[in-house]
């Protein structure tokens, strides 16, 4: 084998793709923005508890202030998870996928309060999971 060939058996058949790096960077950026959006929703709920209206028969109806804290804390953690995607490390991708799943679950439960926005966040979270799982390791230089 020549000096410039890869000796690791885990990377022998994997070619780094610049397009995949771009997709991963986009996913990380979107995840940071999803975190910021969750935080803004939380701040709005904390400052104005009459802004969001829920159906009276909703099973998972929590106090708006509780939802505000949930969204604010979740937003900060999701933004951190998005930043970890830029590392390309397995731990960063794992955290990003777990937090995107939690973000989807919270957005689903939050749907009666703000349905169109919840569906948008769920769609963005699905893209983030796809990019992190399929292309996340391409961001690391071999």
PDB file of C-alpha atoms in Angstrom:
ATOM      1  CA  UNK A   1       0.000   0.000   0.000  1.00  0.00           C
ATOM      2  CA  UNK A   2       1.174   3.495  -0.710  1.00  0.00           C
ATOM      3  CA  UNK A   3       1.601   6.123   1.989  1.00  0.00           C
ATOM      4  CA  UNK A   4      -1.412   8.143   0.845  1.00  0.00           C
ATOM      5  CA  UNK A   5      -3.878   5.258   0.932  1.00  0.00           C
ATOM      6  CA  UNK A   6      -6.118   4.803   3.908  1.00  0.00           C
ATOM      7  CA  UNK A   7      -5.139   2.035   6.274  1.00  0.00           C
ATOM      8  CA  UNK A   8      -8.257   2.057   8.409  1.00  0.00           C
ATOM      9  CA  UNK A   9     -10.641  -0.721   7.475  1.00  0.00           C
ATOM     10  CA  UNK A  10     -13.638   1.311   8.580  1.00  0.00           C
ATOM     11  CA  UNK A  11     -13.080   3.970   5.925  1.00  0.00           C
ATOM     12  CA  UNK A  12     -11.824   1.870   3.002  1.00  0.00           C
ATOM     13  CA  UNK A  13     -14.955   2.014   0.892  1.00  0.00           C
ATOM     14  CA  UNK A  14     -16.256   5.402   1.981  1.00  0.00           C
ATOM     15  CA  UNK A  15     -15.533   8.386  -0.243  1.00  0.00           C
ATOM     16  CA  UNK A  16     -15.931  11.835   1.252  1.00  0.00           C
ATOM     17  CA  UNK A  17     -18.552  13.858  -0.600  1.00  0.00           C
ATOM     18  CA  UNK A  18     -18.493  17.647  -0.643  1.00  0.00           C
ATOM     19  CA  UNK A  19     -22.263  17.614  -1.259  1.00  0.00           C
ATOM     20  CA  UNK A  20     -22.741  15.499   1.854  1.00  0.00           C
ATOM     21  CA  UNK A  21     -20.633  17.963   3.844  1.00  0.00           C
ATOM     22  CA  UNK A  22     -22.913  20.757   2.640  1.00  0.00           C
ATOM     23  CA  UNK A  23     -26.010  18.790   3.642  1.00  0.00           C
ATOM     24  CA  UNK A  24     -24.553  18.196   7.114  1.00  0.00           C
ATOM     25  CA  UNK A  25     -23.640  21.864   7.538  1.00  0.00           C
ATOM     26  CA  UNK A  26     -27.166  22.800   6.452  1.00  0.00           C
ATOM     27  CA  UNK A  27     -28.600  20.310   8.964  1.00  0.00           C
ATOM     28  CA  UNK A  28     -26.466  21.744  11.758  1.00  0.00           C
ATOM     29  CA  UNK A  29     -27.481  25.275  10.847  1.00  0.00           C
ATOM     30  CA  UNK A  30     -31.152  24.312  10.666  1.00  0.00           C
ATOM     31  CA  UNK A  31     -30.917  22.580  14.010  1.00  0.00           C
ATOM     32  CA  UNK A  32     -29.439  25.695  15.603  1.00  0.00           C
ATOM     33  CA  UNK A  33     -32.297  27.695  14.077  1.00  0.00           C
ATOM     34  CA  UNK A  34     -34.870  25.145  15.331  1.00  0.00           C
ATOM     35  CA  UNK A  35     -33.392  25.634  18.794  1.00  0.00           C
ATOM     36  CA  UNK A  36     -33.669  29.403  18.448  1.00  0.00           C
ATOM     37  CA  UNK A  37     -37.286  29.040  17.280  1.00  0.00           C
ATOM     38  CA  UNK A  38     -38.137  26.821  20.262  1.00  0.00           C
ATOM     39  CA  UNK A  39     -36.510  29.380  22.566  1.00  0.00           C
ATOM     40  CA  UNK A  40     -38.519  32.229  20.987  1.00  0.00           C
ATOM     41  CA  UNK A  41     -41.732  30.232  21.437  1.00  0.00           C
ATOM     42  CA  UNK A  42     -40.773  29.740  25.065  1.00  0.00           C
ATOM     43  CA  UNK A  43     -40.024  33.410  25.614  1.00  0.00           C
ATOM     44  CA  UNK A  44     -43.345  34.414  24.034  1.00  0.00           C
ATOM     45  CA  UNK A  45     -45.200  31.922  26.239  1.00  0.00           C
ATOM     46  CA  UNK A  46     -43.406  33.212  29.346  1.00  0.00           C
ATOM     47  CA  UNK A  47     -43.997  36.892  28.579  1.00  0.00           C
ATOM     48  CA  UNK A  48     -47.575  36.656  27.263  1.00  0.00           C
ATOM     49  CA  UNK A  49     -49.525  33.644  28.433  1.00  0.00           C
ATOM     50  CA  UNK A  50     -52.593  34.678  26.411  1.00  0.00           C
ATOM     51  CA  UNK A  51     -50.776  34.606  23.056  1.00  0.00           C
ATOM     52  CA  UNK A  52     -51.318  30.873  22.548  1.00  0.00           C
ATOM     53  CA  UNK A  53     -54.825  29.426  22.749  1.00  0.00           C
ATOM     54  CA  UNK A  54     -55.576  25.728  23.191  1.00  0.00           C
ATOM     55  CA  UNK A  55     -58.719  23.744  22.681  1.00  0.00           C
ATOM     56  CA  UNK A  56     -60.539  23.164  25.968  1.00  0.00           C
ATOM     57  CA  UNK A  57     -60.659  19.378  25.560  1.00  0.00           C
ATOM     58  CA  UNK A  58     -56.943  18.849  24.809  1.00  0.00           C
ATOM     59  CA  UNK A  59     -55.597  15.868  26.774  1.00  0.00           C
ATOM     60  CA  UNK A  60     -52.026  17.179  27.159  1.00  0.00           C
ATOM     61  CA  UNK A  61     -52.995  20.738  28.003  1.00  0.00           C
ATOM     62  CA  UNK A  62     -50.304  22.154  30.276  1.00  0.00           C
ATOM     63  CA  UNK A  63     -50.067  25.639  31.665  1.00  0.00           C
ATOM     64  CA  UNK A  64     -48.617  28.037  29.066  1.00  0.00           C
ATOM     65  CA  UNK A  65     -45.867  29.049  31.496  1.00  0.00           C
ATOM     66  CA  UNK A  66     -44.825  25.391  31.771  1.00  0.00           C
ATOM     67  CA  UNK A  67     -44.736  25.153  27.995  1.00  0.00           C
ATOM     68  CA  UNK A  68     -42.678  28.331  27.917  1.00  0.00           C
ATOM     69  CA  UNK A  69     -39.995  26.802  30.123  1.00  0.00           C
ATOM     70  CA  UNK A  70     -40.083  23.533  28.164  1.00  0.00           C
ATOM     71  CA  UNK A  71     -39.543  25.354  24.875  1.00  0.00           C
ATOM     72  CA  UNK A  72     -36.878  27.672  26.251  1.00  0.00           C
ATOM     73  CA  UNK A  73     -34.782  24.860  27.760  1.00  0.00           C
ATOM     74  CA  UNK A  74     -35.362  22.572  24.774  1.00  0.00           C
ATOM     75  CA  UNK A  75     -34.356  25.369  22.423  1.00  0.00           C
ATOM     76  CA  UNK A  76     -31.020  25.881  24.138  1.00  0.00           C
ATOM     77  CA  UNK A  77     -30.233  22.162  24.162  1.00  0.00           C
ATOM     78  CA  UNK A  78     -31.308  21.701  20.516  1.00  0.00           C
ATOM     79  CA  UNK A  79     -29.113  24.632  19.447  1.00  0.00           C
ATOM     80  CA  UNK A  80     -26.148  23.032  21.254  1.00  0.00           C
ATOM     81  CA  UNK A  81     -26.916  19.719  19.538  1.00  0.00           C
ATOM     82  CA  UNK A  82     -26.954  21.485  16.169  1.00  0.00           C
ATOM     83  CA  UNK A  83     -23.552  22.979  16.894  1.00  0.00           C
ATOM     84  CA  UNK A  84     -22.254  19.512  17.751  1.00  0.00           C
ATOM     85  CA  UNK A  85     -23.087  18.368  14.214  1.00  0.00           C
ATOM     86  CA  UNK A  86     -20.278  20.569  12.914  1.00  0.00           C
ATOM     87  CA  UNK A  87     -17.794  18.318  14.720  1.00  0.00           C
ATOM     88  CA  UNK A  88     -18.874  15.310  12.672  1.00  0.00           C
ATOM     89  CA  UNK A  89     -18.091  13.078  15.628  1.00  0.00           C
ATOM     90  CA  UNK A  90     -20.309  10.134  16.430  1.00  0.00           C
ATOM     91  CA  UNK A  91     -21.266  11.616  19.799  1.00  0.00           C
ATOM     92  CA  UNK A  92     -22.330  14.869  18.126  1.00  0.00           C
ATOM     93  CA  UNK A  93     -24.461  13.101  15.559  1.00  0.00           C
ATOM     94  CA  UNK A  94     -25.998  10.914  18.259  1.00  0.00           C
ATOM     95  CA  UNK A  95     -26.916  13.921  20.392  1.00  0.00           C
ATOM     96  CA  UNK A  96     -28.313  15.695  17.318  1.00  0.00           C
ATOM     97  CA  UNK A  97     -30.523  12.743  16.382  1.00  0.00           C
ATOM     98  CA  UNK A  98     -31.790  12.274  19.950  1.00  0.00           C
ATOM     99  CA  UNK A  99     -32.551  15.983  20.333  1.00  0.00           C
ATOM    100  CA  UNK A 100     -34.254  16.148  16.922  1.00  0.00           C
ATOM    101  CA  UNK A 101     -36.482  13.238  18.020  1.00  0.00           C
ATOM    102  CA  UNK A 102     -37.325  15.028  21.266  1.00  0.00           C
ATOM    103  CA  UNK A 103     -37.982  18.228  19.317  1.00  0.00           C
ATOM    104  CA  UNK A 104     -40.376  16.330  17.046  1.00  0.00           C
ATOM    105  CA  UNK A 105     -42.217  14.832  20.021  1.00  0.00           C
ATOM    106  CA  UNK A 106     -42.555  18.214  21.742  1.00  0.00           C
ATOM    107  CA  UNK A 107     -43.700  19.835  18.494  1.00  0.00           C
ATOM    108  CA  UNK A 108     -46.292  17.105  18.046  1.00  0.00           C
ATOM    109  CA  UNK A 109     -47.665  17.619  21.554  1.00  0.00           C
ATOM    110  CA  UNK A 110     -47.527  21.422  21.016  1.00  0.00           C
ATOM    111  CA  UNK A 111     -49.508  21.115  17.741  1.00  0.00           C
ATOM    112  CA  UNK A 112     -52.899  22.278  19.133  1.00  0.00           C
ATOM    113  CA  UNK A 113     -51.284  25.544  20.224  1.00  0.00           C
ATOM    114  CA  UNK A 114     -49.545  26.382  16.927  1.00  0.00           C
ATOM    115  CA  UNK A 115     -50.280  23.695  14.286  1.00  0.00           C
ATOM    116  CA  UNK A 116     -48.594  24.967  11.116  1.00  0.00           C
ATOM    117  CA  UNK A 117     -45.411  25.902  12.900  1.00  0.00           C
ATOM    118  CA  UNK A 118     -45.317  22.541  14.683  1.00  0.00           C
ATOM    119  CA  UNK A 119     -45.583  20.695  11.359  1.00  0.00           C
ATOM    120  CA  UNK A 120     -42.797  22.854   9.917  1.00  0.00           C
ATOM    121  CA  UNK A 121     -40.474  22.070  12.826  1.00  0.00           C
ATOM    122  CA  UNK A 122     -41.285  18.353  12.552  1.00  0.00           C
ATOM    123  CA  UNK A 123     -40.378  18.400   8.840  1.00  0.00           C
ATOM    124  CA  UNK A 124     -37.099  20.218   9.569  1.00  0.00           C
ATOM    125  CA  UNK A 125     -36.292  17.721  12.340  1.00  0.00           C
ATOM    126  CA  UNK A 126     -36.843  14.830   9.924  1.00  0.00           C
ATOM    127  CA  UNK A 127     -34.360  16.413   7.502  1.00  0.00           C
ATOM    128  CA  UNK A 128     -31.825  16.901  10.310  1.00  0.00           C
ATOM    129  CA  UNK A 129     -32.099  13.246  11.346  1.00  0.00           C
ATOM    130  CA  UNK A 130     -31.694  12.090   7.745  1.00  0.00           C
ATOM    131  CA  UNK A 131     -28.641  14.272   7.181  1.00  0.00           C
ATOM    132  CA  UNK A 132     -26.977  13.383  10.484  1.00  0.00           C
ATOM    133  CA  UNK A 133     -27.453   9.657  10.040  1.00  0.00           C
ATOM    134  CA  UNK A 134     -26.635   9.412   6.341  1.00  0.00           C
ATOM    135  CA  UNK A 135     -24.020  12.115   5.808  1.00  0.00           C
ATOM    136  CA  UNK A 136     -22.800  13.213   9.242  1.00  0.00           C
ATOM    137  CA  UNK A 137     -19.403  11.540   9.136  1.00  0.00           C
ATOM    138  CA  UNK A 138     -18.475  13.229   5.855  1.00  0.00           C
ATOM    139  CA  UNK A 139     -17.849  16.542   7.608  1.00  0.00           C
ATOM    140  CA  UNK A 140     -14.715  15.141   9.302  1.00  0.00           C
ATOM    141  CA  UNK A 141     -11.497  15.307   7.297  1.00  0.00           C
ATOM    142  CA  UNK A 142     -10.075  11.852   6.604  1.00  0.00           C
TER     143      UNK A 142
END
